[in-house]
Amino acid sequence: MSPITGRDSRGPGYRAGNRPTGPALTGSGPWTAGPEGGILRVMTNHTPAVGQAPAPAAAKPAGPGTLITVAPTGAESQKSAVPALPVTLDELVTTAKECQAAGAAVIHVHIRDGQAQPTLDLARLTDTVAALRESTDLIVQLSTGGAVTDGFEARLAVLDAAPDACSLTCGTVNFGDEVFSNPWPFIRDLYARTKERGVVPEFELFDLGHVATLDRLLGDLGAPHGGHVHCDLVMGVPGGMPGDAATLVQAVSALPPGATWSATGIGRTSVPVMLAALSAGGHLRVGMEDTVSFARGRPVTGNAELVERAAALAELAQRPPMRPDQARALLGVNGRR
Ligand code: KMH
Ligand code: ZN
């Protein structure tokens, strides 16, 4: 994901009229807000006393396998500048098959229109979900973040394409010269809709403050569909948390008990974040949404080589890539609908 787009992207403020009309959901599960949990606990973890080590990681250590998510396209890079970027449905399906063979279990999907520009067109999204299901076993996770120019109503409507899973970003963040807008009412409505529709959310955390919002969300509305909390630390966005090992350890220590997590580093933070995540017991996200350089001065030739590198490092860490069925069990993703 390169947040340098040059497009005018001042997002609209969240309007009450955008809200879905589903029933209010009451909190349940271990995330009830209160003195022992919720925001207070997170704030405590964020601010160790001077000279004191950070609290030990509360999130669940990864099991024997590594969940690899591929984010092949994103909404920021232009096909004209990055010819290897998959932008058509055929290119996306080809990449998806290659990435599954290389060790990916989840695909995080942004789509493009006929001019290779980002779109949230529902018919295209629905066709994309069907095509990926037809050709791969990957868990299909649609982006609800879209592009910084996308409105809240269109981002909520992504769930109408009935994916297995979706991203759910837990707060607003500066995004290069732009703003990726995620106000609380939108987050809450999106989360409620995931529960109504039976879509498993992945909580995307671009900054440490987003963890407090995740705690608030779980406290207010209870556990996600599938019953398991899985987060993705998106690190190194200009305006978000930096992509380094110290920040990763801090963020992981603040996650809700029992949560699993992956991490992705944007641009040149890709490899350091991957190594830090593996050593801290986390899972991995890689792909051309997040980096278009394989190494300094060497453009990525395709998503599969990023997945291959992640899989090789996971093997080295003695936590080999999970198969899609193992990932479904971990994340609580139902069988095919
Ligand atoms: N394209 C970014 C503005 C997501 O997919 O949920 C948002 C993003 C996060 O990529
Ligand atoms: Zn994305």
XYZ file of C-alpha atoms and ligand atoms in Angstrom:
348
model
C 0.000 0.000 0.000
C 1.598 3.221 -1.064
C -0.320 6.132 0.453
C 1.124 8.509 -2.114
C -1.623 8.832 -4.671
C -1.857 12.469 -5.657
C -5.634 12.083 -5.863
C -7.960 14.483 -4.065
C -9.314 12.422 -1.224
C -10.870 14.541 1.481
C -13.296 11.969 2.833
C -16.789 12.943 3.892
C -17.632 13.073 7.592
C -19.714 10.191 8.884
C -23.426 10.977 8.579
C -26.102 9.380 10.699
C -28.053 8.714 7.508
C -25.377 6.254 6.500
C -26.188 3.975 9.381
C -27.581 0.492 8.793
C -30.847 -0.299 10.532
C -30.077 -3.656 12.116
C -30.949 -4.453 15.723
C -28.716 -3.127 18.467
C -26.344 -5.784 19.741
C -25.446 -6.106 23.358
C -22.027 -6.935 24.702
C -21.064 -10.483 25.612
C -17.931 -12.537 25.898
C -14.704 -11.704 27.643
C -14.433 -8.152 26.310
C -16.990 -6.465 28.524
C -15.882 -2.909 29.239
C -15.207 -2.256 32.876
C -12.539 -1.692 35.478
C -10.621 -4.893 34.664
C -10.779 -4.626 30.916
C -11.576 -2.336 28.058
C -9.829 0.918 27.572
C -8.346 1.053 31.056
C -6.429 -2.161 30.574
C -5.130 -1.053 27.220
C -4.007 2.312 28.574
C -2.194 0.551 31.387
C -0.331 -1.574 28.909
C 0.555 1.464 26.835
C 2.193 3.334 29.642
C 4.617 1.251 31.688
C 6.210 3.167 34.542
C 9.599 4.686 33.823
C 12.259 2.000 34.025
C 9.685 -0.782 33.956
C 9.540 -3.340 31.147
C 6.373 -3.366 29.052
C 3.696 -5.792 30.210
C 4.138 -9.273 28.711
C 2.251 -9.922 25.513
C -1.381 -10.613 26.362
C -2.311 -11.867 22.917
C -2.178 -15.565 22.205
C 1.160 -16.803 20.859
C 0.895 -18.347 17.435
C 0.572 -22.113 17.262
C 2.785 -24.311 15.143
C 1.821 -22.741 11.829
C 2.039 -19.320 10.231
C -1.030 -17.766 8.639
C 0.056 -15.944 5.490
C -2.282 -13.365 4.013
C -1.601 -11.928 0.596
C -2.782 -8.405 -0.222
C -2.128 -8.390 -3.958
C -3.475 -5.086 -5.258
C -4.518 -2.372 -2.796
C -6.028 0.920 -3.840
C -2.994 3.132 -4.078
C -0.562 1.948 -6.751
C -1.260 2.677 -10.394
C -1.000 -0.048 -13.034
C 0.864 2.392 -15.289
C 3.599 2.739 -12.674
C 3.553 -0.884 -11.482
C 2.865 -3.166 -14.477
C 2.967 -6.350 -12.368
C 0.026 -5.157 -10.241
C -3.004 -7.470 -10.719
C -5.961 -5.269 -11.674
C -8.228 -7.402 -13.867
C -10.206 -10.358 -12.560
C -8.073 -12.736 -14.617
C -4.874 -11.241 -13.217
C -6.259 -11.421 -9.699
C -7.291 -15.073 -10.012
C -3.928 -16.017 -11.547
C -2.087 -14.272 -8.708
C -4.373 -15.890 -6.140
C -3.644 -19.386 -7.453
C 0.104 -18.729 -7.491
C 0.003 -17.311 -3.986
C -1.958 -20.255 -2.618
C 0.616 -22.600 -4.131
C 3.349 -20.499 -2.491
C 1.778 -20.731 0.982
C -0.946 -18.095 1.337
C -4.184 -19.008 3.119
C -6.041 -15.680 3.020
C -6.409 -13.119 0.233
C -7.162 -9.484 1.140
C -8.943 -8.078 -1.883
C -9.260 -4.613 -3.420
C -10.619 -4.524 -6.956
C -10.251 -2.173 -9.904
C -12.621 -0.986 -12.616
C -12.178 -1.175 -16.403
C -9.735 1.724 -16.237
C -7.720 -0.017 -13.492
C -8.928 2.470 -10.890
C -10.092 1.380 -7.407
C -13.806 0.597 -7.185
C -16.292 -0.821 -4.697
C -18.767 -1.740 -7.418
C -20.944 -4.432 -5.877
C -21.408 -6.540 -9.010
C -17.671 -6.647 -9.559
C -17.054 -7.499 -5.914
C -19.628 -10.308 -6.049
C -18.088 -11.720 -9.235
C -14.646 -11.510 -7.665
C -15.702 -13.452 -4.571
C -17.251 -16.138 -6.800
C -14.203 -16.380 -9.073
C -11.741 -16.659 -6.190
C -13.894 -19.336 -4.541
C -14.131 -21.213 -7.826
C -10.393 -21.205 -8.473
C -8.814 -21.352 -5.020
C -9.351 -22.507 -1.438
C -8.204 -19.174 -0.071
C -10.250 -17.356 2.554
C -11.662 -14.372 0.670
C -11.326 -11.233 2.739
C -12.763 -8.120 1.086
C -11.382 -4.723 2.007
C -13.890 -2.401 3.638
C -11.209 0.276 3.714
C -11.346 0.778 -0.026
C -9.566 3.906 -1.191
C -9.348 7.077 0.906
C -11.886 8.639 -1.458
C -14.594 6.019 -0.813
C -17.652 6.982 1.224
C -18.924 5.131 4.263
C -22.115 3.822 2.654
C -20.189 2.129 -0.169
C -17.718 0.692 2.336
C -20.554 -0.795 4.417
C -22.152 -2.227 1.267
C -19.031 -4.331 0.586
C -20.549 -6.949 2.906
C -23.399 -7.394 0.414
C -20.904 -9.328 -1.717
C -20.949 -12.011 1.023
C -17.219 -12.589 1.489
C -15.809 -15.018 4.049
C -14.089 -12.206 5.859
C -13.458 -8.478 5.710
C -11.004 -5.932 6.999
C -12.235 -3.555 9.700
C -9.954 -0.665 10.560
C -10.255 0.515 14.154
C -9.588 4.214 13.756
C -8.757 7.179 11.600
C -5.138 7.621 10.559
C -3.129 10.101 8.569
C -2.198 8.305 5.361
C 0.654 10.086 3.671
C -0.851 13.367 2.507
C -4.359 11.918 2.877
C -6.628 10.820 5.723
C -8.004 7.297 6.025
C -11.239 8.095 7.831
C -12.775 5.628 10.303
C -14.884 7.444 12.883
C -16.349 5.485 15.787
C -19.992 5.376 14.547
C -18.836 3.927 11.224
C -16.640 1.333 12.913
C -19.501 0.327 15.182
C -22.001 0.054 12.334
C -19.586 -1.951 10.198
C -18.846 -4.333 13.054
C -22.572 -4.794 13.770
C -23.097 -5.588 10.111
C -20.332 -8.224 10.091
C -22.156 -9.965 12.919
C -25.537 -9.762 11.181
C -24.092 -11.123 7.929
C -21.826 -13.799 9.398
C -18.621 -12.270 8.005
C -15.419 -12.702 10.020
C -13.700 -9.350 10.595
C -9.960 -8.838 10.719
C -9.246 -5.837 12.930
C -6.738 -3.603 11.163
C -4.663 -1.532 13.557
C -2.591 1.283 12.091
C -1.765 2.911 15.403
C -1.694 2.055 19.091
C -4.827 4.111 19.756
C -6.727 1.756 17.461
C -6.302 -0.962 20.089
C -8.348 1.107 22.545
C -11.107 1.358 19.954
C -10.952 -2.404 19.389
C -11.432 -2.929 23.117
C -14.381 -0.531 23.105
C -15.923 -2.328 20.143
C -15.627 -5.760 21.718
C -16.899 -4.384 25.021
C -19.958 -2.826 23.386
C -20.901 -5.485 20.842
C -19.202 -8.664 22.017
C -17.166 -11.252 20.136
C -17.019 -11.302 16.342
C -18.699 -13.848 14.100
C -16.659 -17.019 14.458
C -15.861 -16.160 18.080
C -12.194 -15.372 17.575
C -10.389 -12.029 17.502
C -7.686 -11.741 14.859
C -5.848 -8.461 14.287
C -3.496 -7.173 11.636
C -0.876 -4.614 12.621
C -0.369 -2.343 9.616
C 2.964 -0.693 10.290
C 5.035 1.932 8.567
C 2.224 3.984 6.974
C 3.384 7.615 7.010
C 1.100 8.911 9.778
C 0.609 5.569 11.546
C 2.775 3.542 13.891
C 6.338 2.975 12.706
C 7.383 -0.382 11.308
C 9.970 -1.517 13.827
C 10.376 -4.309 16.355
C 9.973 -2.124 19.464
C 6.620 -0.762 18.283
C 5.437 -4.220 17.268
C 6.173 -5.575 20.756
C 4.306 -2.656 22.354
C 1.296 -3.140 20.097
C 1.157 -6.890 20.672
C 1.340 -6.398 24.441
C -1.821 -4.262 24.261
C -3.977 -6.699 22.274
C -6.974 -8.367 23.922
C -6.256 -11.668 25.672
C -6.692 -14.598 23.322
C -6.366 -12.522 20.157
C -4.118 -13.721 17.379
C -2.368 -11.246 15.116
C -0.465 -10.776 11.938
C 1.696 -7.858 10.908
C 2.586 -6.132 7.702
C 5.212 -3.485 7.093
C 4.634 -0.907 4.391
C 7.371 -0.244 1.850
C 10.884 -0.678 3.196
C 9.551 -1.820 6.592
C 8.220 -5.016 5.004
C 11.158 -7.284 5.830
C 11.954 -5.915 9.320
C 8.293 -6.204 10.349
C 8.093 -9.736 8.933
C 11.155 -10.827 10.916
C 9.898 -9.115 14.083
C 6.459 -10.702 13.701
C 7.881 -14.180 13.288
C 10.165 -13.792 16.293
C 7.285 -12.457 18.412
C 5.012 -15.373 17.487
C 2.792 -13.581 14.976
C 1.407 -14.264 11.538
C 2.253 -12.464 8.290
C 0.641 -10.338 5.620
C 2.571 -9.550 2.458
C 1.712 -8.352 -1.027
C 1.883 -5.570 -3.570
C -0.715 -3.534 -1.676
C 1.975 -3.019 0.928
C 5.243 -3.009 -0.987
C 6.155 -2.837 -4.647
C 9.915 -3.272 -4.107
C 11.357 -6.695 -3.360
C 14.634 -5.094 -2.314
C 16.224 -1.710 -2.765
C 16.083 -0.886 -6.485
C 14.428 -4.210 -7.410
C 10.705 -3.995 -8.221
C 8.425 -6.848 -7.214
C 7.754 -9.061 -10.232
C 4.599 -10.584 -8.767
C 2.829 -11.292 -5.500
C 3.935 -14.919 -5.462
C 7.558 -14.027 -4.830
C 6.543 -12.036 -1.755
C 4.533 -15.010 -0.470
C 7.417 -17.371 -1.292
C 9.806 -15.235 0.760
C 7.353 -15.085 3.683
C 6.816 -18.848 3.509
C 10.572 -19.503 3.469
C 11.056 -17.323 6.551
C 8.139 -19.042 8.278
C 9.743 -22.417 7.545
C 13.028 -21.109 8.927
C 11.174 -20.037 12.062
C 9.857 -23.616 12.281
C 6.266 -22.432 11.902
C 5.425 -23.454 8.338
C 2.609 -21.838 6.360
C -0.915 -22.866 7.342
C -3.160 -24.437 4.754
C -6.463 -22.640 4.084
C -8.421 -25.260 6.059
C -6.175 -24.721 9.061
C -6.631 -20.973 8.689
C -10.420 -21.404 8.578
C -10.277 -23.307 11.861
C -8.064 -20.649 13.454
C -10.170 -17.689 12.356
C -13.604 -19.263 12.773
C -14.454 -18.911 9.089
C -17.376 -21.131 8.102
C -17.331 -23.474 5.149
C -18.321 -22.284 1.710
C -21.746 -20.649 1.379
N -6.509 1.632 1.027
C -6.458 2.172 2.348
C -7.029 3.575 2.355
C -8.292 -1.933 4.176
O -8.115 -2.525 3.140
O -9.193 -2.213 4.962
C -7.190 1.350 3.332
C -6.851 -0.067 3.383
C -7.368 -0.796 4.566
O -6.215 -0.636 2.534
Zn -6.378 -3.047 2.046
